[in-house]
Short mmCIF file of C-alpha atoms in Angstrom, two decimals:
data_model
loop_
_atom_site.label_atom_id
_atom_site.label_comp_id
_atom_site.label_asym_id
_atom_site.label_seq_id
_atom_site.Cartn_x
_atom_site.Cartn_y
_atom_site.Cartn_z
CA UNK A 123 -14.60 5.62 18.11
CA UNK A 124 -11.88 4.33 15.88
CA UNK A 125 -14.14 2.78 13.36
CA UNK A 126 -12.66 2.41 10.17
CA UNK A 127 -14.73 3.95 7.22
CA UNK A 128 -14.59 2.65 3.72
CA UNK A 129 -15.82 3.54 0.54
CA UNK A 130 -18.16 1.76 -1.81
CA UNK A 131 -16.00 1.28 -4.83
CA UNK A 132 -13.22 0.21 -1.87
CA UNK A 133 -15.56 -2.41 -0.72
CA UNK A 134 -17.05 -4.06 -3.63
CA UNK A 135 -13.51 -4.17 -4.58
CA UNK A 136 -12.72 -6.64 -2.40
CA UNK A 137 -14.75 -8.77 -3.80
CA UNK A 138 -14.18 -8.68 -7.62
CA UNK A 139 -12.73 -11.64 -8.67
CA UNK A 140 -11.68 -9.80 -12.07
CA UNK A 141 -8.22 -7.88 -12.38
CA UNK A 142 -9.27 -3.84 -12.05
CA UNK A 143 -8.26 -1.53 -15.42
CA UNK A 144 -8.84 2.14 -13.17
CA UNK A 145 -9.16 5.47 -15.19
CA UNK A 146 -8.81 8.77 -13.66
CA UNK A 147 -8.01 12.35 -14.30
CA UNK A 148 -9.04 15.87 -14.40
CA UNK A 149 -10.82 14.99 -17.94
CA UNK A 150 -11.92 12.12 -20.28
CA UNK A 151 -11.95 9.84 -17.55
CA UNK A 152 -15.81 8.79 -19.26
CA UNK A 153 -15.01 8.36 -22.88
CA UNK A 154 -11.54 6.37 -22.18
CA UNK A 155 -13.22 4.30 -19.48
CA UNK A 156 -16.22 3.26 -21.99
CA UNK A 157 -13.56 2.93 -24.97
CA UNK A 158 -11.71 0.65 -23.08
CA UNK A 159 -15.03 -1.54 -22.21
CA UNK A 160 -15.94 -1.90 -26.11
CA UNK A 161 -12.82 -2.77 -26.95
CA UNK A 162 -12.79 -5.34 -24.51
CA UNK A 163 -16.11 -6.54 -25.73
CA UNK A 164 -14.73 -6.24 -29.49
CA UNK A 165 -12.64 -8.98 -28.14
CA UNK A 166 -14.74 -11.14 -26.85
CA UNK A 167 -13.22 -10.38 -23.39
CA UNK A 168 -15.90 -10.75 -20.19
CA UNK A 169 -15.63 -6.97 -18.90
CA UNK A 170 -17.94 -5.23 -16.48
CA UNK A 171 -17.50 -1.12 -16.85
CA UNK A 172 -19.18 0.55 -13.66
CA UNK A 173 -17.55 3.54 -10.75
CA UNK A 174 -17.99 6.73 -11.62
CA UNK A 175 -19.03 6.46 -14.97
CA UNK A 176 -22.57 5.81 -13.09
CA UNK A 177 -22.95 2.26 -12.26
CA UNK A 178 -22.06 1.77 -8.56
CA UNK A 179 -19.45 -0.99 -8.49
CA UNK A 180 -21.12 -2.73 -6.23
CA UNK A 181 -24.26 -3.22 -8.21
CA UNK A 182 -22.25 -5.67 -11.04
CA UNK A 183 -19.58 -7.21 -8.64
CA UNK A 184 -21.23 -10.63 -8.74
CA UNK A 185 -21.18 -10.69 -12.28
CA UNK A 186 -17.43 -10.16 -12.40
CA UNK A 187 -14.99 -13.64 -13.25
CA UNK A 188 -11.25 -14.41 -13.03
CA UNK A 189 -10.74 -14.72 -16.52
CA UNK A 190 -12.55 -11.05 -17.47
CA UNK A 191 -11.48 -7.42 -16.28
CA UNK A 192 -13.45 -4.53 -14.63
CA UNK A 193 -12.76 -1.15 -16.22
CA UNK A 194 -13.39 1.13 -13.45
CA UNK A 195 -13.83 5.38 -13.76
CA UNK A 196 -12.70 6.94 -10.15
CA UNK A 197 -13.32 9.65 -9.37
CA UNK A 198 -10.97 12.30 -6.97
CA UNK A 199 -13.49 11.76 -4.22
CA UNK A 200 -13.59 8.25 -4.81
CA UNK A 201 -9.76 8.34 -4.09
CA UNK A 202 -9.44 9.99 -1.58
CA UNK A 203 -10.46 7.26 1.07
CA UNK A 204 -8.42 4.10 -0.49
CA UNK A 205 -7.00 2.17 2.06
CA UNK A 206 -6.49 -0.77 0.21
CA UNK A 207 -7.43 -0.38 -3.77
CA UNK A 208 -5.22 -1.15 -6.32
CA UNK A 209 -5.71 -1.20 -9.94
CA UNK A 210 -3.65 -4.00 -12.34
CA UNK A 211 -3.68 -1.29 -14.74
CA UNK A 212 -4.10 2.65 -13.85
CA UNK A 213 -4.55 5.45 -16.00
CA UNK A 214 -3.75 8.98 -15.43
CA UNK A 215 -4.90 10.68 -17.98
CA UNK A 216 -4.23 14.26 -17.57
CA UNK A 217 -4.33 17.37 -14.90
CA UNK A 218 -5.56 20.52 -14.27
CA UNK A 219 -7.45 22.43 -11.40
CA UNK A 220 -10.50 21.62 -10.29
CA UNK A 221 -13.05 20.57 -7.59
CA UNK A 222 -11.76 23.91 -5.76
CA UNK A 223 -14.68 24.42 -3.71
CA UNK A 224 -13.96 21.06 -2.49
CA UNK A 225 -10.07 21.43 -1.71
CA UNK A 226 -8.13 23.65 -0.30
CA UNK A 227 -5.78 23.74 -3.08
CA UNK A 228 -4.60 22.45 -6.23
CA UNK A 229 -1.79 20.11 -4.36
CA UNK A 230 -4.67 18.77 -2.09
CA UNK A 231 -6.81 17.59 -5.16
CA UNK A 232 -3.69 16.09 -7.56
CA UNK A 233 -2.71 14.00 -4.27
CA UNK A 234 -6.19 12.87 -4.23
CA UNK A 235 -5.60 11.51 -7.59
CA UNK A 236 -2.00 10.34 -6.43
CA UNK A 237 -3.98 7.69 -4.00
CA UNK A 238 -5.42 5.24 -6.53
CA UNK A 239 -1.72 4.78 -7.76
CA UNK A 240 -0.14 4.84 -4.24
CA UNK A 241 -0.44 0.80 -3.51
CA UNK A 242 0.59 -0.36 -6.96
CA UNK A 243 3.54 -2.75 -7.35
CA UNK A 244 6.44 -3.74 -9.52
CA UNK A 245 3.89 -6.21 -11.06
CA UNK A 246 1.33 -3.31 -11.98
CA UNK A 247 1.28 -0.64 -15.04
CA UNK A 248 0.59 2.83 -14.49
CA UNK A 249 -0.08 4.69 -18.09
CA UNK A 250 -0.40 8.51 -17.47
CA UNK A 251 0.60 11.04 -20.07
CA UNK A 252 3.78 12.11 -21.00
CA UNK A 253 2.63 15.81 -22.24
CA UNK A 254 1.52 17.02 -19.27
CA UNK A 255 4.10 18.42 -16.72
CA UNK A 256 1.94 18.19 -13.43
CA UNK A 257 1.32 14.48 -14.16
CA UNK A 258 4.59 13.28 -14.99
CA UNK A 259 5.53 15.24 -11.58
CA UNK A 260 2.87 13.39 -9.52
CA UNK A 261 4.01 9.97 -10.38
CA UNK A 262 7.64 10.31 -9.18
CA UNK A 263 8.21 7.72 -6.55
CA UNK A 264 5.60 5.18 -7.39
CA UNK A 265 6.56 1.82 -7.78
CA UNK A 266 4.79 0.60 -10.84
CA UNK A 267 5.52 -0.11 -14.50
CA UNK A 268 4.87 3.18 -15.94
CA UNK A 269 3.90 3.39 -19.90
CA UNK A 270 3.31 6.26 -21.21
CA UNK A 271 1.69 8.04 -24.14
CA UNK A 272 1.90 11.24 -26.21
CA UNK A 273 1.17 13.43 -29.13
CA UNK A 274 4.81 15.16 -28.85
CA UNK A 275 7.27 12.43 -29.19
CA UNK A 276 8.39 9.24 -29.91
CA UNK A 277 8.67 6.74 -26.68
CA UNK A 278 10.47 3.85 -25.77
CA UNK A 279 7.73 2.11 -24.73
CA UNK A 280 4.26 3.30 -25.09
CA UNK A 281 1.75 4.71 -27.54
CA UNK A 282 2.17 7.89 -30.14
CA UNK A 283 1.06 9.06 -32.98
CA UNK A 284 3.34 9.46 -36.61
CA UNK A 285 3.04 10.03 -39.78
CA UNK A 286 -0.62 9.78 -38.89
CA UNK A 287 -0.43 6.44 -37.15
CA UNK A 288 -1.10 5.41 -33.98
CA UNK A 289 1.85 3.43 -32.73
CA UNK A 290 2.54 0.99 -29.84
CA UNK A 291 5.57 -0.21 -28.13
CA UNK A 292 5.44 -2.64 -25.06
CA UNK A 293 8.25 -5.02 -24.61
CA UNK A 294 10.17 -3.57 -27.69
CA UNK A 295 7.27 -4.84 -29.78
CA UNK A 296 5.88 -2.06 -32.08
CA UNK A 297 3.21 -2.35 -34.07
CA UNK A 298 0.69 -0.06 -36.14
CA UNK A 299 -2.71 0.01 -34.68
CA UNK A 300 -4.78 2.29 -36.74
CA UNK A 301 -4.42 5.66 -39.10
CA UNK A 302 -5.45 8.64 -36.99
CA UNK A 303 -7.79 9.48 -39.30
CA UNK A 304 -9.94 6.65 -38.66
CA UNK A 305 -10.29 6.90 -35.51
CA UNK A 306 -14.30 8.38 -35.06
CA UNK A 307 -14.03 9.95 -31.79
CA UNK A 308 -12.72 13.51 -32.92
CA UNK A 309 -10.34 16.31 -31.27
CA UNK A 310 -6.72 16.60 -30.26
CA UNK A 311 -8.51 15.46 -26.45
CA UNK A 312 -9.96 12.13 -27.93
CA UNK A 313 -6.79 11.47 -29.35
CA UNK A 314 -4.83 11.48 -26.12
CA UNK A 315 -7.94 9.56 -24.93
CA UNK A 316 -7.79 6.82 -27.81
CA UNK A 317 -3.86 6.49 -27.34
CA UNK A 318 -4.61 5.50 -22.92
CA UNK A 319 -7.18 3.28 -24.45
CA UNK A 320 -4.71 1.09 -26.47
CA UNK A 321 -2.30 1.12 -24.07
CA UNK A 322 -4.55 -0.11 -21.16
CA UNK A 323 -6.52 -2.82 -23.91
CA UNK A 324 -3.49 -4.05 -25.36
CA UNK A 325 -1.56 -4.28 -21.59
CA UNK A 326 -5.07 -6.17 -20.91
CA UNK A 327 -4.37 -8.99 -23.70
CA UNK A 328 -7.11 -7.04 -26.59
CA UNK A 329 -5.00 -7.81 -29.78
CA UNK A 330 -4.56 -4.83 -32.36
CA UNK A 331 -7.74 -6.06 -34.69
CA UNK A 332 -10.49 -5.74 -31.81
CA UNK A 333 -8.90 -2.67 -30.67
CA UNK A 334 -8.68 -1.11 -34.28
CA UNK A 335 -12.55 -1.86 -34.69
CA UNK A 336 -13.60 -0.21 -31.66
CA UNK A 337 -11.47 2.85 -32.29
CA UNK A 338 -13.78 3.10 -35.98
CA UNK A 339 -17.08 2.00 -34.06
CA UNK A 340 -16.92 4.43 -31.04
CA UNK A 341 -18.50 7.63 -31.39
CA UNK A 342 -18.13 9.09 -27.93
CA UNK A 343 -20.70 8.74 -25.10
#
């Protein structure tokens, strides 16, 4: 019939009136999307946290403002039918197999992922992670501002951890955010996690301080 079929978190959207922060990857995609929201709220910052994480988008859409931001968890299934979506800021936060009794192979699934980036502009930020090989493959060709993070190196621009510190760089502006060690979500994982987090709160306009508090205040969902 030609009818043209859209997805719930494609719909509501549409509608937001808020700028979309959009988390995805094989896993975290929970604790960095809910990280994100408190340090948002740490700030003061209106922010409405719903997708995948369990609150259908479209149940809080009215509730979103211009001046505010919707952190959003999607989901590979979620992806997969964007037509239109497109996050201000994206997150990829890491990749490995899975969902394989849903795809018919591992390419299938990552380009799944690939989607929620695919209408991004010059204008937008993708942050994905520099450590892992299949994601820094899977971005090639986009046309956003990438930023990335990692626990192996120093970066341009970005987020990293020495001498215990977490560190971050955007627009040649470094600045200490927090000792490692203070950070109370634990495990080399929730590091990688935490460093996203800054990235996407700190590309949202959360200044070091909030962010610092909610990175001692979190303690995982």
């Amino acid at each position: 019939k030609a009818i043209s079929i859209y997805s719930e978190l494609e719909m509501a959207a549409q509608m937001l009136q808020s700028p979309i922060i959009a988390i995805t990857g094989s896993n975290g995609k929970t604790t960095t999307t809910t990280l994100i929201g408190e340090m948002c709220k740490h700030a003061k910052i209106s922010v409405l946290v719903a997708g995948n994480i369990g609150t259908p988008l479209s149940d809080v859409v009215e509730s979103s403002v211009p001046d505010g931001w919707t952190v959003l968890e999607v989901s590979s299934f979620q992806a997969e039918g964007m037509k239109e979506f497109k996050p201000k800021i994206g997150l990829l936060l890491n990749l490995s197999p899975d969902h394989m009794d849903r795809y018919p192979s591992v390419k299938e699934y990552y380009q799944a992922k690939r989607k929620m980036f695919a209408r991004q502009t010059h204008d937008d930020f993708l942050i994905y992670n520099a450590d892992d090989r299949e994601v820094v493959k899977l971005i090639e060709g986009l046309s956003s501002i990438k930023v990335a993070f990692s626990l192996n190196k120093e970066l341009n621009e970005g987020a990293w951890v020495k001498n215990e510190k977490v560190i971050c760089r955007i627009e040649n502006q470094s600045e200490e955010i927090i000792q490692a060690s203070e950070i109370a979500i634990r495990g080399r994982h929730n590091l990688y996690n935490a460093l996203a987090a800054v990235l996407a709160a700190r590309l949202a306009g959360v200044d070091a301080a909030a962010i610092r508090e909610a990175l001692r205040d979190f303690k995982g969902v």
